[in-house]
Short mmCIF file of C-alpha atoms in Angstrom, two decimals:
data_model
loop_
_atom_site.label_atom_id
_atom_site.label_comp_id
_atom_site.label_asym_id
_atom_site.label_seq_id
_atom_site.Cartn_x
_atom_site.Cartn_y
_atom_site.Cartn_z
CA UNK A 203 -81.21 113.05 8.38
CA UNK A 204 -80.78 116.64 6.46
CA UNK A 205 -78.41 114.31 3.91
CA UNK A 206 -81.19 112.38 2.67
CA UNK A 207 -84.06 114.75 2.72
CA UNK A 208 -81.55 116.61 0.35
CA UNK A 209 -80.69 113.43 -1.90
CA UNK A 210 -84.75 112.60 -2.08
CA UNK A 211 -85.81 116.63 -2.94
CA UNK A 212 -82.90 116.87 -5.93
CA UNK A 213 -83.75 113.51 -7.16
CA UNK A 214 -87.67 114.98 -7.10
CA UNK A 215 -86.74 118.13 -8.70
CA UNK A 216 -85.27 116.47 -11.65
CA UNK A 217 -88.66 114.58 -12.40
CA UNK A 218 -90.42 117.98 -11.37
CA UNK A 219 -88.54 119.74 -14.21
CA UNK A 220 -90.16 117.19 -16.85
CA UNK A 221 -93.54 117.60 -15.81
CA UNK A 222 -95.71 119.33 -18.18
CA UNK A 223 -98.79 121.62 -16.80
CA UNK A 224 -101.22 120.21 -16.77
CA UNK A 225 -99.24 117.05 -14.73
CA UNK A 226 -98.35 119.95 -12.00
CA UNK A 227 -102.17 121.62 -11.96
CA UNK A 228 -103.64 118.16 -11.43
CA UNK A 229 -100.93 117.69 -8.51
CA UNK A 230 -102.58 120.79 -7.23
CA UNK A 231 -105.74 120.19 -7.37
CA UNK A 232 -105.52 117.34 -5.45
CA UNK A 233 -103.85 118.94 -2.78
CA UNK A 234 -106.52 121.78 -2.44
CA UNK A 235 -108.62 119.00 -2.12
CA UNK A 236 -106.97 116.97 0.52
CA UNK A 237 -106.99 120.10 2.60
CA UNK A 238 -110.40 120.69 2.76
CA UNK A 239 -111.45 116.67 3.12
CA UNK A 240 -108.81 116.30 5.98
CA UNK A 241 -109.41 119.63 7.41
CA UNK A 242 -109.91 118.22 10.79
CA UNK A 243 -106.82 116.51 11.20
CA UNK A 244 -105.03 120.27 10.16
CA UNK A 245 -107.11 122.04 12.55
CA UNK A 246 -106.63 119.74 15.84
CA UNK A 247 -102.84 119.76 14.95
CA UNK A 248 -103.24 123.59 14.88
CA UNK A 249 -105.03 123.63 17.99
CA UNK A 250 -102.38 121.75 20.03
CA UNK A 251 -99.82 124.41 18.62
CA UNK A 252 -101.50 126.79 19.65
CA UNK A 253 -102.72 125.35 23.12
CA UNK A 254 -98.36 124.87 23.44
CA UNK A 255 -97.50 128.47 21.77
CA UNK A 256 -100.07 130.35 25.07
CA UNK A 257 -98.74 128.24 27.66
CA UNK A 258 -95.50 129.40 26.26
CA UNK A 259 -96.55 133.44 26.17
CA UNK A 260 -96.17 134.01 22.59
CA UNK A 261 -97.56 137.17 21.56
CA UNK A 262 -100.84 138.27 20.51
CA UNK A 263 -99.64 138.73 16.98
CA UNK A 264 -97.68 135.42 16.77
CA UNK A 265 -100.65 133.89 18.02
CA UNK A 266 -102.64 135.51 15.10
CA UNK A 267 -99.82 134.26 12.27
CA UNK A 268 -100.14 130.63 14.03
CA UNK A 269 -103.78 130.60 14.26
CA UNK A 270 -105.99 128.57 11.55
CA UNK A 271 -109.48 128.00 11.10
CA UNK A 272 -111.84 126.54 8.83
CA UNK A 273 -112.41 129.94 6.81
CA UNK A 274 -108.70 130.51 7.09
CA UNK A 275 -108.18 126.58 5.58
CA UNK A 276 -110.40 127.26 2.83
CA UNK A 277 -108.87 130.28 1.80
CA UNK A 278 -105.83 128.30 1.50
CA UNK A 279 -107.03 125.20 -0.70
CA UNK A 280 -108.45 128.43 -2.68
CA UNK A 281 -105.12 129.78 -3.01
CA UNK A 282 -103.70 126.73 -4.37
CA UNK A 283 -106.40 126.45 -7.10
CA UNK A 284 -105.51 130.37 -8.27
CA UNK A 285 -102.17 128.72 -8.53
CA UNK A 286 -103.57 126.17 -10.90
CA UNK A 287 -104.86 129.17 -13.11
CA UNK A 288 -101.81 131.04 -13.39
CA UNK A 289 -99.61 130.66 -16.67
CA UNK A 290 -96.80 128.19 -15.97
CA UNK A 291 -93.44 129.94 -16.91
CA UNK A 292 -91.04 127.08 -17.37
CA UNK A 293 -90.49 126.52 -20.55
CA UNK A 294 -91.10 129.88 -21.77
CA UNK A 295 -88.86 131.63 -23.84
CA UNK A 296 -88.35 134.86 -22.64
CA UNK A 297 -85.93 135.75 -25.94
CA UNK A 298 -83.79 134.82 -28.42
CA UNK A 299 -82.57 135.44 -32.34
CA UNK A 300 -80.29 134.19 -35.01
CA UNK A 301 -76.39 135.11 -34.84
CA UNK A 302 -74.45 136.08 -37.37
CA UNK A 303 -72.85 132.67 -36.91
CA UNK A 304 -75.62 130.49 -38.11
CA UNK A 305 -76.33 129.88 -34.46
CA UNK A 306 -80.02 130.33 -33.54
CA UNK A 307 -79.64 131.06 -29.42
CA UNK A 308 -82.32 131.78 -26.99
CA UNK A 309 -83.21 131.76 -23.55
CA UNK A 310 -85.10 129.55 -21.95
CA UNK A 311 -87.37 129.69 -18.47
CA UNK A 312 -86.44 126.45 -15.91
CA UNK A 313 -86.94 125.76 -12.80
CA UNK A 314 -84.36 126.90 -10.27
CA UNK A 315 -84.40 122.63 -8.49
CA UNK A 316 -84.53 122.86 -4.83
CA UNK A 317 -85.72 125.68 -2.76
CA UNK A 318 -85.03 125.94 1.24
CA UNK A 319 -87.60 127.98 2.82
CA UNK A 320 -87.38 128.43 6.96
CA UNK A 321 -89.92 129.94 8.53
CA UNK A 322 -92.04 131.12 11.77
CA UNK A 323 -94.88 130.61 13.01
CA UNK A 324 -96.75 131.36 9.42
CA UNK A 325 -98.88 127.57 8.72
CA UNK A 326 -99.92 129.12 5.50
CA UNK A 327 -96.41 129.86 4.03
CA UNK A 328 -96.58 125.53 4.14
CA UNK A 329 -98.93 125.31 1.46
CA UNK A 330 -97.75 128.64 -0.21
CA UNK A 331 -94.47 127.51 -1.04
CA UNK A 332 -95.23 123.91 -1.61
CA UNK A 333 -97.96 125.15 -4.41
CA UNK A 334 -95.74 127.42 -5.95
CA UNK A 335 -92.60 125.40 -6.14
CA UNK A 336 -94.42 122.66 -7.45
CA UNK A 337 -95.97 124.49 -10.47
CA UNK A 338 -92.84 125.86 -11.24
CA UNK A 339 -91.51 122.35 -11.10
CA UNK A 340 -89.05 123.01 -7.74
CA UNK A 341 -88.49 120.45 -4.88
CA UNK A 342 -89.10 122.13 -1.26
CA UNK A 343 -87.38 121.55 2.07
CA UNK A 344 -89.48 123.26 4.71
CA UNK A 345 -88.02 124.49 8.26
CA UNK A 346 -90.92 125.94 9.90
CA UNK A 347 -90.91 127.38 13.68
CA UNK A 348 -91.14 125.22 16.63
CA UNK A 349 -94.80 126.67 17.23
CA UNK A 350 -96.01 125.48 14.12
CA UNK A 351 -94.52 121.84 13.99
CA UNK A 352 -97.85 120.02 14.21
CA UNK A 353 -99.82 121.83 11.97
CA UNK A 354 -97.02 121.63 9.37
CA UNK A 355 -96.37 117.86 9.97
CA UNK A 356 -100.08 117.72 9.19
CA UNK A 357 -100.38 119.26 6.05
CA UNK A 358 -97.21 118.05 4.46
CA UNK A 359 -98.91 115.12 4.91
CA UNK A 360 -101.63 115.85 3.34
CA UNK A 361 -99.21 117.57 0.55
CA UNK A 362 -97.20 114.33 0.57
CA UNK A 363 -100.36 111.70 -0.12
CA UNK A 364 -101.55 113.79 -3.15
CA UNK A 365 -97.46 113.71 -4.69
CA UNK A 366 -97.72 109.81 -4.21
CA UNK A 367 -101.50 109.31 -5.30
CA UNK A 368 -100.19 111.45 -9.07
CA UNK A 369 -96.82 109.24 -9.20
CA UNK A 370 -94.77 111.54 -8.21
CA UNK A 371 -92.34 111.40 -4.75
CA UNK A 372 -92.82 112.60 -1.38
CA UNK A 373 -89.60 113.65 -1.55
CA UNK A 374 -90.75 116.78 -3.51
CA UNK A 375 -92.39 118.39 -0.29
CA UNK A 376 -90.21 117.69 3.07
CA UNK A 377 -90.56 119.59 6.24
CA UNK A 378 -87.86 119.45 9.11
CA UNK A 379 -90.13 118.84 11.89
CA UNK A 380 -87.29 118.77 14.87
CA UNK A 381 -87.75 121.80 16.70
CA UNK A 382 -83.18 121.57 17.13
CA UNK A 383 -81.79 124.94 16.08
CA UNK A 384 -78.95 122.99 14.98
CA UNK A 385 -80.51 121.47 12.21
CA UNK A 386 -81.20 125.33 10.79
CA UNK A 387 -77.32 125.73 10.71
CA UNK A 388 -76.62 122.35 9.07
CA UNK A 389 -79.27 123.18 6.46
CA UNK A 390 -77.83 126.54 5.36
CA UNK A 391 -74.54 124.50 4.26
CA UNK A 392 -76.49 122.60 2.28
CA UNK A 393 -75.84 124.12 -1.01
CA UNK A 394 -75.18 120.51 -2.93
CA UNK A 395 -79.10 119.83 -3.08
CA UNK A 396 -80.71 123.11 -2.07
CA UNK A 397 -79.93 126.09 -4.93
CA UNK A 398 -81.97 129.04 -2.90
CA UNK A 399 -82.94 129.83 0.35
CA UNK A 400 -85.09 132.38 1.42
CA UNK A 401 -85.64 133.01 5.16
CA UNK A 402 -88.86 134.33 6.55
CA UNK A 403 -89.05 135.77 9.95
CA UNK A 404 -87.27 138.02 12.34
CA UNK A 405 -83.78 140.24 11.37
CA UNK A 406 -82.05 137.85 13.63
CA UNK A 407 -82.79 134.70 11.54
CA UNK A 408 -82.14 137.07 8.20
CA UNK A 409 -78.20 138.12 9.58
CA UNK A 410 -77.81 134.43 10.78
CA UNK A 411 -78.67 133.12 7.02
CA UNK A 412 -76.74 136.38 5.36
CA UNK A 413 -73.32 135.24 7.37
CA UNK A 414 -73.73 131.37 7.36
CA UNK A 415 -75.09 130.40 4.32
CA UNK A 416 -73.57 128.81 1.68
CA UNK A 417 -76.58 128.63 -0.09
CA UNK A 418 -78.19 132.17 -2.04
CA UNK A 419 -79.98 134.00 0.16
CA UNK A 420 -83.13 135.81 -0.71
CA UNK A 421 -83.98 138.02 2.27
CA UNK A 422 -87.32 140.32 3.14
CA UNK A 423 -90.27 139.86 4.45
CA UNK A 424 -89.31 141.93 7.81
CA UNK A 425 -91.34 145.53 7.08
CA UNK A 426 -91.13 148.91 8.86
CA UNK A 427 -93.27 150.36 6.42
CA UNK A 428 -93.80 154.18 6.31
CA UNK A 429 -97.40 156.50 5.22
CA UNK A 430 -96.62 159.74 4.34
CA UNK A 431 -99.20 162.32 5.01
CA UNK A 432 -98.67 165.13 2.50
CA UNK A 433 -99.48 169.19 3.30
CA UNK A 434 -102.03 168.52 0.39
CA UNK A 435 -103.77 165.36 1.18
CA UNK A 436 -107.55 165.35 2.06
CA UNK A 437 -107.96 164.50 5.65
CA UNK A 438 -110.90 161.42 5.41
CA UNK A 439 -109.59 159.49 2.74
CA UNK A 440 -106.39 159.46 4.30
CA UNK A 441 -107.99 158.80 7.66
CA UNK A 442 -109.39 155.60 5.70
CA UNK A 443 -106.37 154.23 4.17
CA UNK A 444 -104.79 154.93 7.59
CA UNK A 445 -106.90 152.50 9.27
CA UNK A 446 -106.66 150.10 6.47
CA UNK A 447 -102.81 149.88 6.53
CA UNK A 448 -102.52 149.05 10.21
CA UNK A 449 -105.44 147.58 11.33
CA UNK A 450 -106.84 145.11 8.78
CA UNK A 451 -104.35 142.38 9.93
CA UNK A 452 -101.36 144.04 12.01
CA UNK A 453 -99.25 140.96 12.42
CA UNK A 454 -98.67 140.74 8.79
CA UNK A 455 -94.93 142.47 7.11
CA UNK A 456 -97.12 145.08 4.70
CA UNK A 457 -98.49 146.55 7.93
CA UNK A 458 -98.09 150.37 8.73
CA UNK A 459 -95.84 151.10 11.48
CA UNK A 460 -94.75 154.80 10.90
CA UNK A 461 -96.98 158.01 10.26
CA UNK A 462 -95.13 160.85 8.78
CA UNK A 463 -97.08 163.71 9.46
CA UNK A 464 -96.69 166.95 7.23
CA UNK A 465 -96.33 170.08 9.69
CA UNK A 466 -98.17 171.86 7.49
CA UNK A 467 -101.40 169.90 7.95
CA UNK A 468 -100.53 168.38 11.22
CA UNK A 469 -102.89 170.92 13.49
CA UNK A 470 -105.97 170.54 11.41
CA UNK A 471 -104.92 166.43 10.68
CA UNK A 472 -103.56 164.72 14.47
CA UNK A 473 -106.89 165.72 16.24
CA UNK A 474 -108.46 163.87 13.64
CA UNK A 475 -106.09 160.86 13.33
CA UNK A 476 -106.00 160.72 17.34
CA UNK A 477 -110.37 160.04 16.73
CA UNK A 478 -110.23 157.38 14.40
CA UNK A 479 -107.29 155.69 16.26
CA UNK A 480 -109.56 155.59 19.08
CA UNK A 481 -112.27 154.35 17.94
CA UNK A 482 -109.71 151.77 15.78
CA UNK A 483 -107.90 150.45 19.29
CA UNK A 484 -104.41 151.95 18.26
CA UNK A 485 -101.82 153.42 20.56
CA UNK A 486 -99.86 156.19 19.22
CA UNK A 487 -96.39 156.85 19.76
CA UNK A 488 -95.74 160.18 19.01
CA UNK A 489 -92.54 162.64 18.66
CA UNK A 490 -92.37 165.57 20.44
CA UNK A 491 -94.40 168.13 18.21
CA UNK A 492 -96.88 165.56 17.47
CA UNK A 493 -97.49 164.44 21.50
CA UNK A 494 -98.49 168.63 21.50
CA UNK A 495 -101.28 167.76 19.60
CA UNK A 496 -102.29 164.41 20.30
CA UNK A 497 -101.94 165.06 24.31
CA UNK A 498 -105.66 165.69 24.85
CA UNK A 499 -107.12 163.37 21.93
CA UNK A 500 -109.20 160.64 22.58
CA UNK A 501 -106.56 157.64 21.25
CA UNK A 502 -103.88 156.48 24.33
CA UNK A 503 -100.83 158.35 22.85
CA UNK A 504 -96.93 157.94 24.32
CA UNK A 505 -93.54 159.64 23.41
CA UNK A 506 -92.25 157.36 21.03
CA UNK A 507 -88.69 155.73 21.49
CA UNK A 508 -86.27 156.16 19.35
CA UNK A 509 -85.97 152.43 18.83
CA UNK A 510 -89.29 152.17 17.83
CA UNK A 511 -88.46 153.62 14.63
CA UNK A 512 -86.23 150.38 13.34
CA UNK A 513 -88.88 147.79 14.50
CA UNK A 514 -91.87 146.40 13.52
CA UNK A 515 -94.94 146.16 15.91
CA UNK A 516 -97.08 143.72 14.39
CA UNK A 517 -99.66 144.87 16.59
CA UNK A 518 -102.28 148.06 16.91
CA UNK A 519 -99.70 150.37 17.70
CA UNK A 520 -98.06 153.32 15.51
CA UNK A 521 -95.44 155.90 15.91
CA UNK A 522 -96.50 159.23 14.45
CA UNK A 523 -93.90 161.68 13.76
CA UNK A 524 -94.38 165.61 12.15
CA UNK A 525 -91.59 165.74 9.47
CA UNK A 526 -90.59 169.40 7.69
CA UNK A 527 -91.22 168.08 4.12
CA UNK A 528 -91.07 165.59 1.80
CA UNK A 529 -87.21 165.81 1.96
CA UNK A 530 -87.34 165.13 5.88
CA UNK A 531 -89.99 162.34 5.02
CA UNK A 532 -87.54 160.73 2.17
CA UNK A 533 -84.53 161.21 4.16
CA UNK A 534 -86.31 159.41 7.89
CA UNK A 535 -87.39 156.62 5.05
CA UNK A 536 -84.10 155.41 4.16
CA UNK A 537 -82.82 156.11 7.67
CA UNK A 538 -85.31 153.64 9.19
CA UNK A 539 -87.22 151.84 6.40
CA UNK A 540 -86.63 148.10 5.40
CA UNK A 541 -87.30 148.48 1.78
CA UNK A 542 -90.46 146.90 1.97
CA UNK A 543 -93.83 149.36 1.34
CA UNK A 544 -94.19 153.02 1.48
CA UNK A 545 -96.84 155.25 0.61
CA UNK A 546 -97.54 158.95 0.42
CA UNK A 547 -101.14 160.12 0.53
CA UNK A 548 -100.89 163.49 -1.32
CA UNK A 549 -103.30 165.50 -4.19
CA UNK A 550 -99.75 167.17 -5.64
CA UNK A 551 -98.45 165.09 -9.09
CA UNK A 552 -94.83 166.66 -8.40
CA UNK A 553 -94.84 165.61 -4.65
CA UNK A 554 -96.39 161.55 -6.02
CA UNK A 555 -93.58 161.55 -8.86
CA UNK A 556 -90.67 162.43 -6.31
CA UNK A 557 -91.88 159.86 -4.03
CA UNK A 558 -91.74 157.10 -6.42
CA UNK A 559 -88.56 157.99 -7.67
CA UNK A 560 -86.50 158.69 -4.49
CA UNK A 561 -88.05 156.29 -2.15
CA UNK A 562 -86.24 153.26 -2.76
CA UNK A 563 -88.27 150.19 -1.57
CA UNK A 564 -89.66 147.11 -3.31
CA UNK A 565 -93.25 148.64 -3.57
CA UNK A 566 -93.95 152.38 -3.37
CA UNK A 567 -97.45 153.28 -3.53
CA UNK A 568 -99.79 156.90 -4.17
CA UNK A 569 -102.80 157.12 -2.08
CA UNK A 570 -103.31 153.62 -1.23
CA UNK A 571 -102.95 151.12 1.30
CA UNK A 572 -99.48 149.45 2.13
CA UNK A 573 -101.19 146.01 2.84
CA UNK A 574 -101.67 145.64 -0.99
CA UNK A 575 -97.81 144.34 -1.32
CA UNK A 576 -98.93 140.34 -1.70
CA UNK A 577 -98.80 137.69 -4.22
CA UNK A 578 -102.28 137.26 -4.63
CA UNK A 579 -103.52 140.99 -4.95
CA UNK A 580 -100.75 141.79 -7.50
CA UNK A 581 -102.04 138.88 -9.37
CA UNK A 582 -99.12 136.23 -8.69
CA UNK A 583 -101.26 134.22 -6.79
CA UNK A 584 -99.59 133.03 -3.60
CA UNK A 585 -96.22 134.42 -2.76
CA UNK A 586 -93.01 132.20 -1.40
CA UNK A 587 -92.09 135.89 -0.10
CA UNK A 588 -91.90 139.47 -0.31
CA UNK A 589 -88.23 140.21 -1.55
CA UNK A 590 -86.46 143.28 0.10
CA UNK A 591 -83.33 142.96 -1.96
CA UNK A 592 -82.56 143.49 -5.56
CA UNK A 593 -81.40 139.82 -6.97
CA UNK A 594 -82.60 138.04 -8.32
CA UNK A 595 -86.51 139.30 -7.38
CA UNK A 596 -87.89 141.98 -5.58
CA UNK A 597 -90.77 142.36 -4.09
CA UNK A 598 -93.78 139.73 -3.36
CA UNK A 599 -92.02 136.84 -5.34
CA UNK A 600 -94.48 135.08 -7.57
CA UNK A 601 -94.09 132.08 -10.15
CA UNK A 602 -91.26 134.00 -12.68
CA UNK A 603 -89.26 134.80 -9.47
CA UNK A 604 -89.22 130.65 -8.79
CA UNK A 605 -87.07 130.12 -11.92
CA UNK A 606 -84.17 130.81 -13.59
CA UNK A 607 -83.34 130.37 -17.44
CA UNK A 608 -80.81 128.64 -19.45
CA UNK A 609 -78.66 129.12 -22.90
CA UNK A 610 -79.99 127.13 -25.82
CA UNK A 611 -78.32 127.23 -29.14
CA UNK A 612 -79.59 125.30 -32.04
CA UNK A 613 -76.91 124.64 -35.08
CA UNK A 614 -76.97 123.15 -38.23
CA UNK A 615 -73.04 121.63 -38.00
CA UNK A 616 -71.94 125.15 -36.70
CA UNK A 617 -68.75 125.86 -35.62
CA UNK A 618 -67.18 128.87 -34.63
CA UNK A 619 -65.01 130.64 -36.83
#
């Protein structure tokens, strides 16, 4: 079965690679379309996933990743027509000049052919990927979780009428709807149609595709991500990007986990922190020094486990440690951090420019929120992923990071001497 989803996406991906943009946007547009006419059909397939997922005890914030609705659908046609918007890079040339040869050589944007994306319980990441491999003119073979397969089924369906109603083939969007765990290890050998793969879920699944794939691996999307509270930061605005970070959607990978607490503000800034968690419906889990001062706060508080530091919680909880400085800060950082997002909340320039430079993660922010590292607020429009390693792409991989480029040299009879 794999065999001949792969011979249908590379045959697609060559007749991808000659459509011109405004082929792909009108490809696009129909889909955003199609998801809002047949938004019923999505919806009751989500409904029996997630009717399947409870009766199964997935958690809270799985249940949250799986869950659509109509505002959620919308947002998600929407998505695809900021796509449609976005400058198409194939075909771009990024540059180029005239040898001393004669030979006039430059390089040239094209799309990278077939992209293998596996996946959890995330329905949107469907659509994401589908959107943003077509407009860079990629095939797509789609391995979503087991607790998703309906709602995926569903809209690739949708994805797969709009392909055939432009001319183009279904085979361009396919989804592996078999729930068999063996089909994941068959896929990530197939690296004579599909020429990347990027995983998106737990570490498990990321090892599992690291050590068996034959296929390149791009691997992320799996964030401990760390807010440093500087001696010098002012105690409300912090306090505000606080609750931002962890509890404007905690399922998601951009999500706060660990608070590292300045000692030298820590007595006048817990109390406070301990308040707003409260009244925000997060449990701390604190270190020693910082249970001393969180102890008789309003917010439930708990020693932390050491464990706790190397995992997310994707949920309204948050470890809060006191660290010496920013050197202890840095130092816990690359001990426990993913290389996601990190942010230090400080009013010092010197403390702000050694953050940046030592903290080495694929988005490092100064006073602001962690759950800005996304596609669409960094202007990509929707991501495939948020990249955690260093090639080819890093961080919330847009259109660019969809394509690779190729040598063109233009002669006039030149040979070479």
């Amino acid at each position: 079965m794999l065999e001949q989803m792969g011979i249908a996406a590379k045959a697609a991906s060559y007749k991808l690679a000659l459509l011109s943009s405004r082929e792909k946007n009108r490809v696009l547009e129909k889909i955003a379309d199609y998801l809002e006419a047949q938004a019923d059909e999505i919806l009751l397939a989500n409904e029996q996933d997630l009717l399947e997922a409870r009766r199964n005890g997935l958690s809270e914030s799985m249940l949250d990743r799986l869950a659509l609705n109509p505002a959620r659908l919308t947002a998600i046609a929407n998505d695809v027509r900021q796509v449609c918007k976005l400058a198409d890079p194939v075909g771009q040339v990024i540059d180029g000049g005239l040898l001393d040869s004669g030979l006039r050589i430059e390089r040239r944007r094209v799309p990278l052919g077939v992209i293998g994306v596996i996946y959890e319980a995330r329905p949107n990441v469907t659509v994401d990927v589908a959107s943003l491999c077509l407009k860079t003119g990629n095939a797509a073979i789609l391995r979503g979780g087991k607790e998703t397969w309906r709602t995926n089924a569903a809209t690739v369906k949708v994805i797969q009428q709009a392909l055939e109603e432009c001319g183009l083939p279904a085979g361009a969007v396919q989804a592996i709807e078999s729930p068999d765990r063996a089909l994941v290890n068959e896929m990530l050998r197939m690296d004579k149609y599909i020429d990347m793969l990027i995983p998106r879920g737990g570490a498990g699944l990321h090892k599992l595709c690291r050590e068996q794939s034959t296929i390149p691996v791009i691997t992320g999307g799996i964030g401990v991500c760390h807010i440093v509270v500087d001696e010098s930061a002012e105690i409300d605005p912090a306090l505000k990007i606080i609750v931002n970070a962890k509890t404007q959607r905690p399922s998601t990978c951009n999500t706060v986990e660990t608070l590292l607490v300045h000692q030298g503000i820590a007595q006048r800034f817990l109390p406070a922190l301990s308040k707003q968690m409260a009244e925000s419906g997060v449990t701390l889990h604190a270190d020693e020094q910082a249970m001393a001062l969180l102890q008789n706060g309003p917010a439930k508080v708990e020693a932390v486990k050491a464990e706790q530091y190397d995992d997310e919680f994707l949920s309204l909880d948050l470890n809060v440690k006191i660290v010496a400085g920013l050197d202890d800060a840095v130092n816990h950082i690359r001990q426990h951090g993913t290389q996601h997002s990190d942010a230090i909340l400080t009013r010092t320039l010197r403390n702000a420019d050694r953050f940046i430079n030592e903290v080495d993660s694929s988005a490092v922010y100064v006073n602001a929120s962690t759950r800005f590292t996304d596609g669409g607020q960094f202007g990509l429009g929707a991501e495939v992923a948020v990249s955690t390693q260093k090639l080819h792409a890093r961080g919330p991989m847009g259109l660019e990071a969809l394509t690779t480029y190729k040598w063109i040299g233009f002669g006039d009879d030149t040979i070479r001497a």
